Amino acid sequence: MTATDSTRVAAEPFDPFELKDVVSGNIRDPYPRMRELRLQSPVHVGPVDLGDEEPIPLDPSAIPPVTVFGFDEVVQVLRDNETYSSSVYEGVMGTVMGRTILQMDEPEHRMSRALVSQSFRSKVLERWEEQLVAVVVNELIDSFIARGHADLVREVTFNYPAQVIAHILGLPRADYPRFQRWAIELTSLAANWDRGMAASAALRVYFCAVMEERRSVPGDDLISDLVRVEVEGERLEDEEICSFLRLLLPAGVETTYRATGNLLLGLLGDRPQFDALYHDRSLYAQAFEESLRWEPPVTVILRRATRDTELAGVPISAGADVALLLGAANRDERKYVDPDRYDMFREVRQHVGFGFGVHVCLGMHLARMESRVAINTLFDRLGPFTLDPEAEVPHIEGMAFRSPLSLPVVFQAP
Amino acid sequence: MSEHMDVKIDWDRCMGSGNCVFWAPGTFDLSEDGHAVVTDVGATDEDRLRIAAEGCPVGAISLWRDGREVALNEKEE
């Protein structure tokens, strides 16, 4: 990166378009190809061509990687955390974030997760609903409501989760821009390793100072909770807290912004369903969960086989990396009727959009609440908005991460 | 057929994800130590109970009727 780039990035708000190809790939619809491969077998050994990149030539001496396309098979792997270890995340993720619950196995994982999970219970999160999430979303809407049209990705969904997380951590408002910048630099590590590692180091320094401060002056925030939490005599080390806070950035910012966009696109693409939710907000739970089935924002989870085993009759060698394609599993035709359709009224609600097993998304209640408040606030402020007929019809794209890059809408605010 | 289903939670498996509380808040709650507990089986209709049980990430919830376990993991026909 040149000095000019750095100045520009620092000076301007982040633009999702700037990062679209490097963060997520630009595949529009990987699901037909995944279906084809799943129909051959729900489990593939060796490289698979998903059309997103040049297939990497296989090193004949290496243990061939495994890719799982089927719902039942993905659930089986995620529930069997003895055969399929999370230590696979020690490499890149461990280097960037530090040691976190993401890469831990039992029993260490259970104890560590228990220390942080108290802060992510739905009842604990209620306090953030009105005084924080609604306020953030309302402020964003204020900036465009008079205009009668908006891009809901650029102007709402992309911005609100970072602000929510920053506030939950109790960070001062003035720090939000650099916080969001570090968050994105960390997430786009694949595009620029040095920049991502620099963001990781900067965050460590930053969070250490904040932890110090919260020890002497505790506040009503997550960092204050984490420095004093204790379960069965166990406390969190500073390094553990710091790593966990770093993990929160991609986990809590990237995913929620994408998930909210996918829900909006699902609704905007099907007027009867949009209207159903608009008039009956009690349908929110099934509307959001279905969007996570239809287009999960994170489409792949990794595990590593700890022993020789077998999945759907396919032999897997000890040490093999196992890629679980959540998006493919969520469209398994053996489980869902018409799986490519967004249908909040479908019979089966089970999905693996939040993952599954002991590592299931820690922030799922926060994500559900944030997205619910965002949708409700948009409905209440904008009225029944529609896709802008003058603009290009939006679509979801990406490979590892998927979401729409824009959602141009028009409205007549009530 | 009995009036309603029975719900059992395997506390060795339960890791307090709270997913059951999300789907069936009248029936499940989280205890202080982070385990799911059953507060009122009859407060949730059977469809929702089934969703809560199937959605449990660690498979800790089982549904029972007349002493027999109800099969989960339904598929759309």
Short mmCIF file of C-alpha atoms in Angstrom, two decimals:
data_model
loop_
_atom_site.label_atom_id
_atom_site.label_comp_id
_atom_site.label_asym_id
_atom_site.label_seq_id
_atom_site.Cartn_x
_atom_site.Cartn_y
_atom_site.Cartn_z
CA MET A 1 0.00 0.00 0.00
CA THR A 2 1.29 3.47 -0.82
CA ALA A 3 1.31 6.45 1.50
CA THR A 4 -1.39 8.04 -0.66
CA ASP A 5 -3.69 5.06 -0.12
CA SER A 6 -3.15 5.22 3.58
CA THR A 7 -4.06 8.90 3.74
CA ARG A 8 -7.18 8.34 1.69
CA VAL A 9 -8.33 5.38 3.77
CA ALA A 10 -7.78 7.32 6.98
CA ALA A 11 -9.55 10.42 5.78
CA GLU A 12 -12.73 8.96 4.34
CA PRO A 13 -15.42 6.66 5.66
CA PHE A 14 -15.07 3.11 4.49
CA ASP A 15 -16.79 2.14 1.32
CA PRO A 16 -17.85 -1.50 1.03
CA PHE A 17 -17.38 -1.34 -2.71
CA GLU A 18 -13.71 -0.69 -2.23
CA LEU A 19 -13.24 -4.06 -0.59
CA LYS A 20 -15.80 -6.19 -2.36
CA ASP A 21 -13.52 -8.38 -4.42
CA VAL A 22 -10.73 -8.83 -1.93
CA VAL A 23 -12.82 -9.62 1.12
CA SER A 24 -15.42 -11.91 -0.25
CA GLY A 25 -14.89 -12.82 -3.86
CA ASN A 26 -17.43 -11.71 -6.43
CA ILE A 27 -19.34 -14.88 -7.20
CA ARG A 28 -23.05 -14.15 -7.60
CA ASP A 29 -24.52 -17.58 -7.21
CA PRO A 30 -22.29 -20.46 -6.12
CA TYR A 31 -25.28 -22.61 -5.19
CA PRO A 32 -26.05 -24.37 -8.51
CA ARG A 33 -22.46 -25.65 -8.64
CA MET A 34 -22.62 -26.72 -4.99
CA ARG A 35 -25.86 -28.55 -5.67
CA GLU A 36 -24.25 -30.37 -8.57
CA LEU A 37 -21.37 -31.47 -6.35
CA ARG A 38 -23.72 -32.44 -3.49
CA LEU A 39 -25.77 -34.62 -5.82
CA GLN A 40 -22.56 -36.46 -6.73
CA SER A 41 -21.78 -36.87 -3.02
CA PRO A 42 -22.44 -34.82 0.12
CA VAL A 43 -18.76 -35.26 1.02
CA HIS A 44 -15.84 -34.70 -1.37
CA VAL A 45 -12.20 -35.59 -0.77
CA GLY A 46 -9.58 -33.62 -2.66
CA PRO A 47 -9.79 -30.19 -4.26
CA VAL A 48 -13.21 -29.07 -5.51
CA ASP A 49 -13.78 -26.49 -8.22
CA LEU A 50 -16.37 -24.01 -6.98
CA GLY A 51 -15.58 -21.60 -9.78
CA ASP A 52 -14.16 -18.91 -7.51
CA GLU A 53 -10.46 -19.37 -8.01
CA GLU A 54 -7.87 -21.40 -9.84
CA PRO A 55 -7.87 -24.88 -8.27
CA ILE A 56 -4.69 -25.29 -6.25
CA PRO A 57 -2.62 -28.20 -7.56
CA LEU A 58 -2.66 -30.97 -5.01
CA ASP A 59 0.57 -31.83 -3.27
CA PRO A 60 0.54 -35.65 -3.57
CA SER A 61 2.16 -36.05 -0.16
CA ALA A 62 -0.35 -33.77 1.62
CA ILE A 63 -3.49 -35.06 3.31
CA PRO A 64 -6.29 -34.22 0.86
CA PRO A 65 -8.78 -31.65 2.16
CA VAL A 66 -12.45 -32.57 2.60
CA THR A 67 -15.46 -30.47 1.61
CA VAL A 68 -18.93 -31.14 3.02
CA PHE A 69 -22.05 -30.08 1.10
CA GLY A 70 -24.88 -31.88 2.92
CA PHE A 71 -27.00 -30.67 5.84
CA ASP A 72 -26.96 -33.83 7.95
CA GLU A 73 -23.25 -34.30 7.34
CA VAL A 74 -22.41 -30.71 8.39
CA VAL A 75 -24.50 -31.14 11.56
CA GLN A 76 -22.80 -34.45 12.30
CA VAL A 77 -19.33 -32.87 12.05
CA LEU A 78 -20.24 -29.81 14.13
CA ARG A 79 -21.73 -31.97 16.87
CA ASP A 80 -18.76 -34.34 16.99
CA ASN A 81 -16.12 -31.95 18.28
CA GLU A 82 -13.88 -34.81 19.38
CA THR A 83 -13.41 -36.22 15.90
CA TYR A 84 -13.42 -32.78 14.29
CA SER A 85 -11.21 -30.26 16.08
CA SER A 86 -11.33 -26.46 15.98
CA SER A 87 -7.53 -26.33 16.31
CA VAL A 88 -7.50 -25.80 12.55
CA TYR A 89 -8.03 -22.10 13.41
CA GLU A 90 -4.73 -21.91 15.31
CA GLY A 91 -2.91 -20.95 12.13
CA VAL A 92 -4.06 -17.77 10.46
CA MET A 93 -6.83 -16.81 12.90
CA GLY A 94 -4.69 -17.57 15.95
CA THR A 95 -1.87 -15.41 14.58
CA VAL A 96 -4.16 -12.46 13.92
CA MET A 97 -6.60 -12.59 16.83
CA GLY A 98 -4.52 -14.36 19.45
CA ARG A 99 -5.78 -17.46 21.22
CA THR A 100 -9.58 -17.35 21.30
CA ILE A 101 -12.55 -19.67 21.85
CA LEU A 102 -12.71 -20.05 18.07
CA GLN A 103 -9.68 -22.37 18.06
CA MET A 104 -10.24 -24.14 21.40
CA ASP A 105 -11.51 -27.66 21.94
CA GLU A 106 -13.24 -29.10 25.02
CA PRO A 107 -12.96 -28.80 27.93
CA GLU A 108 -10.99 -25.55 27.59
CA HIS A 109 -13.52 -24.09 25.17
CA ARG A 110 -16.48 -24.63 27.47
CA MET A 111 -14.81 -22.88 30.40
CA SER A 112 -13.60 -19.93 28.33
CA ARG A 113 -16.89 -19.53 26.57
CA ALA A 114 -18.77 -19.56 29.88
CA LEU A 115 -16.72 -16.54 30.99
CA VAL A 116 -17.75 -14.40 28.04
CA SER A 117 -21.16 -15.86 27.24
CA GLN A 118 -22.88 -14.22 30.22
CA SER A 119 -22.55 -10.88 28.47
CA PHE A 120 -24.26 -12.20 25.34
CA ARG A 121 -27.44 -13.60 26.84
CA SER A 122 -30.62 -12.18 25.38
CA LYS A 123 -31.76 -10.79 28.74
CA VAL A 124 -28.47 -8.99 29.27
CA LEU A 125 -28.70 -7.57 25.76
CA GLU A 126 -32.15 -6.11 26.33
CA ARG A 127 -30.58 -3.05 27.91
CA TRP A 128 -28.93 -2.18 24.58
CA GLU A 129 -32.08 -2.43 22.51
CA GLU A 130 -33.77 0.94 22.95
CA GLN A 131 -30.99 3.05 24.37
CA LEU A 132 -28.42 1.99 21.82
CA VAL A 133 -29.40 0.07 18.69
CA ALA A 134 -32.57 2.06 18.04
CA VAL A 135 -30.68 5.31 18.63
CA VAL A 136 -27.89 4.38 16.22
CA VAL A 137 -30.31 3.29 13.49
CA ASN A 138 -32.50 6.37 13.95
CA GLU A 139 -29.49 8.65 13.60
CA LEU A 140 -28.47 6.96 10.37
CA ILE A 141 -32.01 7.30 9.01
CA ASP A 142 -32.13 10.99 10.00
CA SER A 143 -29.34 11.71 7.54
CA PHE A 144 -31.34 10.62 4.48
CA ILE A 145 -35.04 10.51 5.35
CA ALA A 146 -35.83 13.89 3.78
CA ARG A 147 -34.44 12.68 0.46
CA GLY A 148 -37.05 9.99 -0.20
CA HIS A 149 -34.48 7.48 -1.41
CA ALA A 150 -31.41 5.76 0.04
CA ASP A 151 -28.95 2.95 -0.36
CA LEU A 152 -29.67 0.89 2.73
CA VAL A 153 -26.30 -0.88 2.56
CA ARG A 154 -24.13 2.21 2.36
CA GLU A 155 -26.31 4.29 4.63
CA VAL A 156 -27.59 1.84 7.24
CA THR A 157 -26.52 -1.80 7.35
CA PHE A 158 -22.81 -1.20 6.75
CA ASN A 159 -22.57 1.37 9.53
CA TYR A 160 -24.69 0.28 12.42
CA PRO A 161 -23.06 -2.92 13.78
CA ALA A 162 -19.62 -1.29 14.25
CA GLN A 163 -21.24 1.58 16.11
CA VAL A 164 -23.24 -0.83 18.25
CA ILE A 165 -20.19 -2.94 19.16
CA ALA A 166 -18.09 0.16 19.88
CA HIS A 167 -20.78 1.44 22.21
CA ILE A 168 -21.22 -1.95 23.93
CA LEU A 169 -17.47 -1.89 24.58
CA GLY A 170 -17.90 1.60 26.01
CA LEU A 171 -15.51 3.23 23.53
CA PRO A 172 -15.71 7.00 23.16
CA ARG A 173 -17.55 8.25 20.13
CA ALA A 174 -14.44 9.95 18.78
CA ASP A 175 -12.77 6.54 18.50
CA TYR A 176 -15.47 5.01 16.28
CA PRO A 177 -13.87 5.84 12.90
CA ARG A 178 -10.49 4.32 13.72
CA PHE A 179 -12.17 1.40 15.43
CA GLN A 180 -14.17 0.64 12.30
CA ARG A 181 -11.05 1.02 10.20
CA TRP A 182 -9.14 -1.50 12.32
CA ALA A 183 -12.13 -3.83 12.13
CA ILE A 184 -12.09 -3.79 8.36
CA GLU A 185 -8.32 -4.02 8.07
CA LEU A 186 -8.42 -7.06 10.31
CA THR A 187 -11.22 -8.66 8.27
CA SER A 188 -9.56 -7.95 4.94
CA LEU A 189 -6.32 -9.53 6.08
CA ALA A 190 -6.31 -11.85 3.08
CA ALA A 191 -5.94 -8.80 0.86
CA ASN A 192 -3.22 -7.13 2.89
CA TRP A 193 -1.49 -9.21 5.53
CA ASP A 194 0.84 -6.47 6.84
CA ARG A 195 -1.99 -3.98 7.24
CA GLY A 196 -4.12 -6.59 9.05
CA MET A 197 -1.30 -7.50 11.44
CA ALA A 198 -0.64 -3.81 12.09
CA ALA A 199 -4.33 -3.37 12.95
CA SER A 200 -4.11 -6.38 15.28
CA ALA A 201 -1.13 -4.84 17.12
CA ALA A 202 -2.78 -1.42 17.27
CA LEU A 203 -5.92 -2.95 18.76
CA ARG A 204 -3.87 -4.71 21.43
CA VAL A 205 -2.33 -1.45 22.57
CA TYR A 206 -5.67 0.29 22.41
CA PHE A 207 -7.61 -2.39 24.34
CA CYS A 208 -4.89 -2.74 27.00
CA ALA A 209 -5.26 0.94 27.82
CA VAL A 210 -9.05 0.62 27.96
CA MET A 211 -8.86 -2.45 30.27
CA GLU A 212 -6.54 -0.57 32.60
CA GLU A 213 -9.00 2.28 32.74
CA ARG A 214 -12.06 0.06 33.35
CA ARG A 215 -10.32 -1.68 36.25
CA SER A 216 -10.03 1.60 38.10
CA VAL A 217 -13.31 3.12 36.85
CA PRO A 218 -15.78 0.36 35.90
CA GLY A 219 -18.62 1.31 33.62
CA ASP A 220 -21.77 -0.29 32.23
CA ASP A 221 -20.00 -1.93 29.30
CA LEU A 222 -18.66 -5.25 28.07
CA ILE A 223 -14.98 -4.56 28.82
CA SER A 224 -15.84 -3.70 32.44
CA ASP A 225 -17.82 -6.97 32.61
CA LEU A 226 -14.94 -8.99 31.17
CA VAL A 227 -12.24 -7.65 33.52
CA ARG A 228 -14.27 -8.64 36.58
CA VAL A 229 -16.09 -11.81 35.43
CA GLU A 230 -15.39 -15.00 37.35
CA VAL A 231 -16.76 -18.52 36.82
CA GLU A 232 -15.85 -21.29 39.26
CA GLY A 233 -12.84 -19.32 40.44
CA GLU A 234 -11.57 -18.78 36.89
CA ARG A 235 -10.87 -15.29 35.60
CA LEU A 236 -9.79 -14.03 32.21
CA GLU A 237 -6.18 -12.97 31.60
CA ASP A 238 -5.64 -9.61 29.90
CA GLU A 239 -4.27 -11.38 26.86
CA GLU A 240 -7.40 -13.54 26.63
CA ILE A 241 -9.68 -10.52 26.90
CA CYS A 242 -7.67 -8.68 24.30
CA SER A 243 -7.83 -11.60 21.88
CA PHE A 244 -11.53 -11.99 22.47
CA LEU A 245 -12.15 -8.29 21.80
CA ARG A 246 -10.20 -8.55 18.55
CA LEU A 247 -12.31 -11.54 17.54
CA LEU A 248 -15.45 -9.47 18.17
CA LEU A 249 -14.62 -7.20 15.28
CA PRO A 250 -15.03 -9.62 12.40
CA ALA A 251 -17.48 -11.72 14.40
CA GLY A 252 -19.74 -8.88 15.41
CA VAL A 253 -19.38 -6.31 12.68
CA GLU A 254 -18.94 -8.08 9.37
CA THR A 255 -21.58 -10.74 9.97
CA THR A 256 -24.43 -8.58 11.24
CA TYR A 257 -24.07 -6.01 8.50
CA ARG A 258 -24.19 -8.74 5.88
CA ALA A 259 -27.02 -10.69 7.54
CA THR A 260 -29.24 -7.61 7.77
CA GLY A 261 -28.62 -6.85 4.11
CA ASN A 262 -29.50 -10.40 3.11
CA LEU A 263 -32.76 -10.26 5.06
CA LEU A 264 -33.67 -6.95 3.42
CA LEU A 265 -32.91 -8.32 -0.02
CA GLY A 266 -34.98 -11.44 0.64
CA LEU A 267 -37.91 -9.25 1.67
CA LEU A 268 -37.54 -6.65 -1.09
CA GLY A 269 -37.39 -9.43 -3.64
CA ASP A 270 -40.75 -10.85 -2.56
CA ARG A 271 -43.42 -8.22 -1.96
CA PRO A 272 -46.04 -10.46 -0.27
CA GLN A 273 -43.45 -11.52 2.31
CA PHE A 274 -42.29 -7.94 2.82
CA ASP A 275 -45.89 -6.88 3.43
CA ALA A 276 -46.56 -9.83 5.73
CA LEU A 277 -43.68 -8.84 8.01
CA TYR A 278 -44.42 -5.13 7.72
CA HIS A 279 -47.93 -5.70 9.06
CA ASP A 280 -47.10 -8.48 11.53
CA ARG A 281 -43.78 -7.97 13.28
CA SER A 282 -44.22 -11.19 15.25
CA LEU A 283 -43.05 -12.91 12.05
CA TYR A 284 -39.59 -11.39 12.51
CA ALA A 285 -38.01 -14.49 14.08
CA GLN A 286 -38.91 -16.74 11.17
CA ALA A 287 -38.16 -14.02 8.60
CA PHE A 288 -34.63 -13.51 9.92
CA GLU A 289 -33.87 -17.19 10.52
CA GLU A 290 -35.01 -18.00 7.00
CA SER A 291 -32.68 -15.34 5.62
CA LEU A 292 -29.83 -17.00 7.51
CA ARG A 293 -30.77 -20.31 5.93
CA TRP A 294 -31.18 -18.86 2.45
CA GLU A 295 -28.06 -16.66 2.46
CA PRO A 296 -25.85 -17.08 5.52
CA PRO A 297 -23.35 -14.18 5.72
CA VAL A 298 -20.53 -16.60 6.56
CA THR A 299 -20.67 -19.58 4.27
CA VAL A 300 -17.85 -21.81 5.48
CA ILE A 301 -16.51 -23.20 8.78
CA LEU A 302 -13.34 -25.29 9.11
CA ARG A 303 -12.47 -28.29 11.26
CA ARG A 304 -9.57 -30.75 11.31
CA ALA A 305 -10.04 -34.51 11.65
CA THR A 306 -8.32 -35.84 14.77
CA ARG A 307 -8.50 -39.46 13.67
CA ASP A 308 -9.28 -41.62 10.67
CA THR A 309 -13.02 -41.58 10.27
CA GLU A 310 -15.89 -41.83 7.82
CA LEU A 311 -18.60 -39.36 6.85
CA ALA A 312 -21.54 -40.40 4.68
CA GLY A 313 -19.51 -43.48 3.83
CA VAL A 314 -16.55 -41.43 2.62
CA PRO A 315 -13.24 -42.18 4.37
CA ILE A 316 -11.48 -39.18 5.96
CA SER A 317 -7.85 -39.30 7.10
CA ALA A 318 -6.60 -38.04 10.45
CA GLY A 319 -5.22 -34.53 10.00
CA ALA A 320 -7.44 -33.66 7.04
CA ASP A 321 -8.85 -30.14 6.92
CA VAL A 322 -12.62 -30.31 6.61
CA ALA A 323 -14.49 -27.37 5.03
CA LEU A 324 -18.14 -27.25 6.01
CA LEU A 325 -20.14 -25.29 3.47
CA LEU A 326 -22.93 -23.84 5.59
CA GLY A 327 -24.63 -22.19 2.64
CA ALA A 328 -24.68 -25.45 0.71
CA ALA A 329 -25.99 -27.39 3.73
CA ASN A 330 -28.76 -24.83 4.14
CA ARG A 331 -29.94 -25.58 0.61
CA ASP A 332 -29.80 -29.34 0.82
CA GLU A 333 -32.69 -30.58 -1.34
CA ARG A 334 -32.94 -33.66 0.90
CA LYS A 335 -34.10 -31.39 3.73
CA TYR A 336 -35.80 -28.39 2.15
CA VAL A 337 -38.43 -28.08 -0.55
CA ASP A 338 -37.51 -25.48 -3.17
CA PRO A 339 -34.35 -24.63 -1.20
CA ASP A 340 -33.24 -21.71 -3.39
CA ARG A 341 -36.36 -19.73 -2.53
CA TYR A 342 -36.50 -17.28 0.38
CA ASP A 343 -39.67 -18.40 2.16
CA MET A 344 -40.28 -17.33 5.74
CA PHE A 345 -43.32 -19.61 5.87
CA ARG A 346 -41.48 -22.83 5.10
CA GLU A 347 -42.05 -25.75 7.41
CA VAL A 348 -38.49 -26.53 8.48
CA ARG A 349 -36.76 -23.81 10.48
CA GLN A 350 -33.56 -25.62 11.38
CA HIS A 351 -30.48 -24.16 9.67
CA VAL A 352 -26.74 -23.88 10.20
CA GLY A 353 -26.43 -20.17 9.43
CA PHE A 354 -25.10 -19.57 12.97
CA GLY A 355 -23.01 -22.73 12.79
CA PHE A 356 -24.00 -25.56 15.12
CA GLY A 357 -22.54 -27.58 17.98
CA VAL A 358 -20.66 -26.18 20.97
CA HIS A 359 -19.12 -23.38 18.89
CA VAL A 360 -22.48 -22.07 17.68
CA CYS A 361 -22.37 -18.29 17.20
CA LEU A 362 -21.91 -16.64 20.59
CA GLY A 363 -23.38 -13.41 19.30
CA MET A 364 -26.53 -14.89 17.78
CA HIS A 365 -28.86 -13.13 20.22
CA LEU A 366 -27.11 -9.83 19.62
CA ALA A 367 -27.37 -10.33 15.86
CA ARG A 368 -31.06 -11.23 16.12
CA MET A 369 -31.79 -8.21 18.28
CA GLU A 370 -29.74 -5.77 16.18
CA SER A 371 -31.32 -6.90 12.96
CA ARG A 372 -34.83 -6.84 14.45
CA VAL A 373 -34.41 -3.30 15.74
CA ALA A 374 -32.93 -2.18 12.41
CA ILE A 375 -35.81 -3.64 10.39
CA ASN A 376 -38.49 -2.34 12.75
CA THR A 377 -36.98 1.13 12.81
CA LEU A 378 -36.73 1.18 9.02
CA PHE A 379 -40.36 0.09 8.72
CA ASP A 380 -41.55 2.65 11.26
CA ARG A 381 -39.60 5.57 9.86
CA LEU A 382 -39.73 4.93 6.10
CA GLY A 383 -43.09 3.21 5.69
CA PRO A 384 -43.32 0.33 3.20
CA PHE A 385 -40.20 1.13 1.14
CA THR A 386 -39.58 -0.51 -2.23
CA LEU A 387 -36.62 -1.16 -4.51
CA ASP A 388 -35.73 1.93 -6.54
CA PRO A 389 -37.15 1.23 -10.03
CA GLU A 390 -34.55 3.59 -11.55
CA ALA A 391 -31.59 1.71 -10.06
CA GLU A 392 -29.99 -1.56 -11.03
CA VAL A 393 -31.67 -4.53 -9.32
CA PRO A 394 -29.44 -5.47 -6.38
CA HIS A 395 -28.02 -8.94 -5.87
CA ILE A 396 -26.04 -10.87 -3.27
CA GLU A 397 -22.45 -11.73 -4.04
CA GLY A 398 -19.35 -13.17 -2.42
CA MET A 399 -17.97 -16.57 -1.57
CA ALA A 400 -16.73 -16.90 2.02
CA PHE A 401 -18.81 -13.87 3.00
CA ARG A 402 -21.98 -13.01 1.10
CA SER A 403 -24.30 -9.99 1.05
CA PRO A 404 -25.67 -7.32 -1.29
CA LEU A 405 -23.32 -4.44 -2.10
CA SER A 406 -26.19 -2.00 -2.41
CA LEU A 407 -29.91 -1.83 -1.66
CA PRO A 408 -31.31 1.22 -3.41
CA VAL A 409 -34.82 1.94 -2.11
CA VAL A 410 -37.45 4.66 -2.46
CA PHE A 411 -40.01 5.58 0.18
CA GLN A 412 -42.59 8.11 1.27
CA ALA A 413 -41.93 8.60 4.94
CA PRO A 414 -45.20 8.62 6.89
CA MET B 1 -52.54 -39.02 23.25
CA SER B 2 -51.54 -36.97 26.25
CA GLU B 3 -52.36 -33.30 26.60
CA HIS B 4 -48.91 -32.03 25.80
CA MET B 5 -45.38 -33.17 25.23
CA ASP B 6 -42.76 -33.58 27.89
CA VAL B 7 -39.44 -31.84 27.42
CA LYS B 8 -36.11 -33.12 28.73
CA ILE B 9 -32.81 -31.27 28.76
CA ASP B 10 -29.51 -33.13 28.94
CA TRP B 11 -27.43 -30.84 31.14
CA ASP B 12 -24.21 -32.64 30.26
CA ARG B 13 -24.68 -31.46 26.72
CA CYS B 14 -26.37 -28.09 27.28
CA MET B 15 -23.93 -25.21 26.93
CA GLY B 16 -26.43 -22.42 27.42
CA SER B 17 -26.66 -21.12 23.86
CA GLY B 18 -30.12 -19.79 24.69
CA ASN B 19 -31.46 -20.83 21.30
CA CYS B 20 -34.40 -22.64 22.92
CA VAL B 21 -35.31 -19.48 24.84
CA PHE B 22 -35.38 -17.58 21.56
CA TRP B 23 -37.86 -19.96 19.96
CA ALA B 24 -39.95 -20.83 23.01
CA PRO B 25 -39.50 -18.13 25.68
CA GLY B 26 -42.56 -19.30 27.61
CA THR B 27 -41.15 -22.79 28.03
CA PHE B 28 -37.40 -22.33 28.44
CA ASP B 29 -35.21 -20.03 30.47
CA LEU B 30 -31.51 -19.88 31.31
CA SER B 31 -30.47 -20.55 34.90
CA GLU B 32 -27.90 -18.43 36.70
CA ASP B 33 -25.15 -20.93 35.90
CA GLY B 34 -26.03 -20.81 32.21
CA HIS B 35 -28.02 -24.00 31.70
CA ALA B 36 -31.39 -24.15 30.00
CA VAL B 37 -34.31 -25.01 32.26
CA VAL B 38 -37.92 -25.87 31.49
CA THR B 39 -40.32 -23.41 33.09
CA ASP B 40 -43.69 -24.28 31.52
CA VAL B 41 -44.09 -26.99 28.88
CA GLY B 42 -47.65 -25.99 28.06
CA ALA B 43 -46.78 -22.37 27.29
CA THR B 44 -45.60 -23.15 23.76
CA ASP B 45 -47.40 -24.93 20.95
CA GLU B 46 -45.93 -28.18 19.71
CA ASP B 47 -44.63 -26.79 16.44
CA ARG B 48 -42.53 -24.23 18.28
CA LEU B 49 -41.33 -26.81 20.80
CA ARG B 50 -40.17 -28.93 17.92
CA ILE B 51 -38.34 -25.96 16.35
CA ALA B 52 -36.64 -25.25 19.68
CA ALA B 53 -35.59 -28.86 20.11
CA GLU B 54 -34.34 -29.29 16.53
CA GLY B 55 -32.55 -25.98 16.69
CA CYS B 56 -30.58 -26.87 19.82
CA PRO B 57 -26.99 -26.68 18.57
CA VAL B 58 -25.80 -29.47 20.84
CA GLY B 59 -28.89 -31.69 20.64
CA ALA B 60 -29.58 -31.41 24.37
CA ILE B 61 -33.36 -31.19 24.08
CA SER B 62 -35.59 -34.21 23.62
CA LEU B 63 -39.38 -34.28 23.31
CA TRP B 64 -41.43 -37.06 24.79
CA ARG B 65 -45.04 -38.17 24.48
CA ASP B 66 -46.56 -41.02 26.49
CA GLY B 67 -43.11 -42.12 27.62
CA ARG B 68 -41.72 -42.32 24.07
CA GLU B 69 -39.20 -40.03 22.51
CA VAL B 70 -40.49 -38.00 19.57
CA ALA B 71 -38.30 -38.16 16.45
CA LEU B 72 -36.69 -34.84 15.53
CA ASN B 73 -34.88 -33.51 12.46
CA GLU B 74 -37.92 -33.44 10.19
CA LYS B 75 -37.57 -32.82 6.51
CA GLU B 76 -39.96 -31.01 4.20
CA GLU B 77 -42.01 -33.33 2.02
#
